[in-house]
Tab-separated table of C-alpha atoms in Angstrom:
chain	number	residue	atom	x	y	z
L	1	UNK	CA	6.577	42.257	3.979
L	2	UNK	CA	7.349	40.365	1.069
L	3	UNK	CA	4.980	37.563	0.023
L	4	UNK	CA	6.281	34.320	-0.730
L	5	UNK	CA	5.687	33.936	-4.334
L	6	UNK	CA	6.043	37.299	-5.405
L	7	UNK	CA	8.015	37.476	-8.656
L	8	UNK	CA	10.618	40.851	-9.366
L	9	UNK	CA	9.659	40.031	-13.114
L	10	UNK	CA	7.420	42.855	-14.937
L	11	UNK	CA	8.007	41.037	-17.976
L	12	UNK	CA	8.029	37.514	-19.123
L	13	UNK	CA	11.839	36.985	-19.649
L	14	UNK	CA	10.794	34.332	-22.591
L	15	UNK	CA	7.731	35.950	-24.663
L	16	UNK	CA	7.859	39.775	-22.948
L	17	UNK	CA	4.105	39.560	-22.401
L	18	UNK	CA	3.421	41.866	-19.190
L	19	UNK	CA	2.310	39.943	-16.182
L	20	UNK	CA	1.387	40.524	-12.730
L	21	UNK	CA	3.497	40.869	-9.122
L	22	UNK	CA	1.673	37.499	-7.757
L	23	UNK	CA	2.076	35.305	-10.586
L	24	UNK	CA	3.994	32.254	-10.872
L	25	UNK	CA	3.849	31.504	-14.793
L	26	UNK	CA	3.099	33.624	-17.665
L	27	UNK	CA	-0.144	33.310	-19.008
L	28	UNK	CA	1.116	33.416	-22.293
L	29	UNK	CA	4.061	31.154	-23.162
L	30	UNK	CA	3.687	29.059	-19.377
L	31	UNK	CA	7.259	29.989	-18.232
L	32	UNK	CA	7.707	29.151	-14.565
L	33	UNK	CA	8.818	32.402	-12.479
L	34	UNK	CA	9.680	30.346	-9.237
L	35	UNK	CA	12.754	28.314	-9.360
L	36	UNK	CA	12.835	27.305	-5.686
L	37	UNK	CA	9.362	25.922	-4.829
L	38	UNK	CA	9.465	24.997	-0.902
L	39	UNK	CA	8.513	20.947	-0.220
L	40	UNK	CA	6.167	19.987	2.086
L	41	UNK	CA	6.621	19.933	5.581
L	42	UNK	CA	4.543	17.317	6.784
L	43	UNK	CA	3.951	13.470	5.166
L	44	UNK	CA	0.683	12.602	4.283
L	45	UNK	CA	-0.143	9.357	6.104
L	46	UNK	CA	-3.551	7.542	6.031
L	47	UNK	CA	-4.273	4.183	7.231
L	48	UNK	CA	-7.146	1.889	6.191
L	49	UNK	CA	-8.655	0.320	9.097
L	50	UNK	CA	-12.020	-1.228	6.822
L	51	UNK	CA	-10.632	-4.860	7.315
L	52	UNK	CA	-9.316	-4.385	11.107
L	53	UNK	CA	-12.452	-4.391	12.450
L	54	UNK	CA	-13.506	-7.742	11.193
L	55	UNK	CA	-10.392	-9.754	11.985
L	56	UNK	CA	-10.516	-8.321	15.714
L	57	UNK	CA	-13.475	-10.317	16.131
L	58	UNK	CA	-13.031	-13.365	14.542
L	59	UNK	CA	-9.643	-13.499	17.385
L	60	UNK	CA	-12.649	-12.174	20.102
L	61	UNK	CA	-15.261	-14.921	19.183
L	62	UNK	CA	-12.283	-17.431	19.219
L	63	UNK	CA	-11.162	-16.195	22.622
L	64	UNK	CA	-14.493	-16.081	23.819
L	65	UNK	CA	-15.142	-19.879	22.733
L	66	UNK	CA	-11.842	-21.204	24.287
L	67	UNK	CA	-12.435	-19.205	27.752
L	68	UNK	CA	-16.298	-21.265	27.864
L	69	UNK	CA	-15.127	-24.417	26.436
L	70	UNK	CA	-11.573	-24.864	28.648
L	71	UNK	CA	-11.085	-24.330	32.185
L	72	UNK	CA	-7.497	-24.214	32.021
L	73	UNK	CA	-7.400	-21.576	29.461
L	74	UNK	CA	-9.070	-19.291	31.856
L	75	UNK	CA	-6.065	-18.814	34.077
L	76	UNK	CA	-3.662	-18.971	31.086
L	77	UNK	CA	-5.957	-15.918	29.604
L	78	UNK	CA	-5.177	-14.219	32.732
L	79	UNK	CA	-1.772	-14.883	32.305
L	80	UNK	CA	-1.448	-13.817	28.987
L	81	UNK	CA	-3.443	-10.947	29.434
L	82	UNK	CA	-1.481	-9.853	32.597
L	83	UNK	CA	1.566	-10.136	30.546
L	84	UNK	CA	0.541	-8.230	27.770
L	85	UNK	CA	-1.081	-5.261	30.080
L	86	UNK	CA	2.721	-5.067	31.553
L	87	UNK	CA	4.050	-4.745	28.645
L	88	UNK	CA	2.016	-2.281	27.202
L	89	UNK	CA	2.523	0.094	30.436
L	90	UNK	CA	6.348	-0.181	30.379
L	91	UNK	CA	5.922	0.705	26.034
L	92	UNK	CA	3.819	3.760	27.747
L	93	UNK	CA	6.410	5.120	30.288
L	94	UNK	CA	9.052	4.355	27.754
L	95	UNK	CA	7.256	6.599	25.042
L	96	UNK	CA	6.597	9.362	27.780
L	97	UNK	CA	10.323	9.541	28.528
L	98	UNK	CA	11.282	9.811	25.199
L	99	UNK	CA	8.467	12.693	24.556
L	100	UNK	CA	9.508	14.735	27.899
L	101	UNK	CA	13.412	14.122	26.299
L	102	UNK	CA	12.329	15.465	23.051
L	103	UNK	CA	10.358	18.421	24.534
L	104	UNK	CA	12.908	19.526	27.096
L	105	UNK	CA	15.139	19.564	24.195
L	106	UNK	CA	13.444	21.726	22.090
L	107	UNK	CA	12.181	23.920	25.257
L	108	UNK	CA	8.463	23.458	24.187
């Protein structure tokens, strides 16, 4: 089986210095033996979440405050939060669909 970076070179084509099966340049002159280097597969992706935390619960403290201090906003909480639980459930099945799409395509 042929590894992936192994080079056909015995020689370095620029200087002639001998080099090894495995190597990628020449220690010598720093010719590069691999023309074709294979790109990543995956993207890195990081997310910084130090901040998140503390403007969640500023908007908790503030939703706390109005739920004590108004009646009214009680049942428009409910509301709201009703509203946003339905919508999160039809993102859900909508997401699932698309995954058992994608997986029955592929045969996974």
């Amino acid at each position: 089986m042929k590894k992936k970076f192994e080079s056909k070179h015995k020689k370095c084509p620029s200087c002639g210095a001998k080099i090894s099966k495995t190597a990628r340049i020449c220690p010598e002159c720093g010719q590069n033996f691999i023309f074709h280097v294979p790109e990543p597969k995956s993207w890195q992706f990081s997310l910084n979440t130090e901040n998140c935390c503390s403007i969640f619960l500023i908007l908790l403290i503030a939703i706390a405050l109005l739920y004590l201090i108004f009646p009214l906003f009680k049942t428009i909480f409910l509301i709201i939060g009703v509203a946003v639980v339905v919508i999160i459930l039809i993102i859900l099945v909508i997401f699932a669909k698309l995954v058992y799409r994608i997986k029955k395509m592929f045969n996974f």
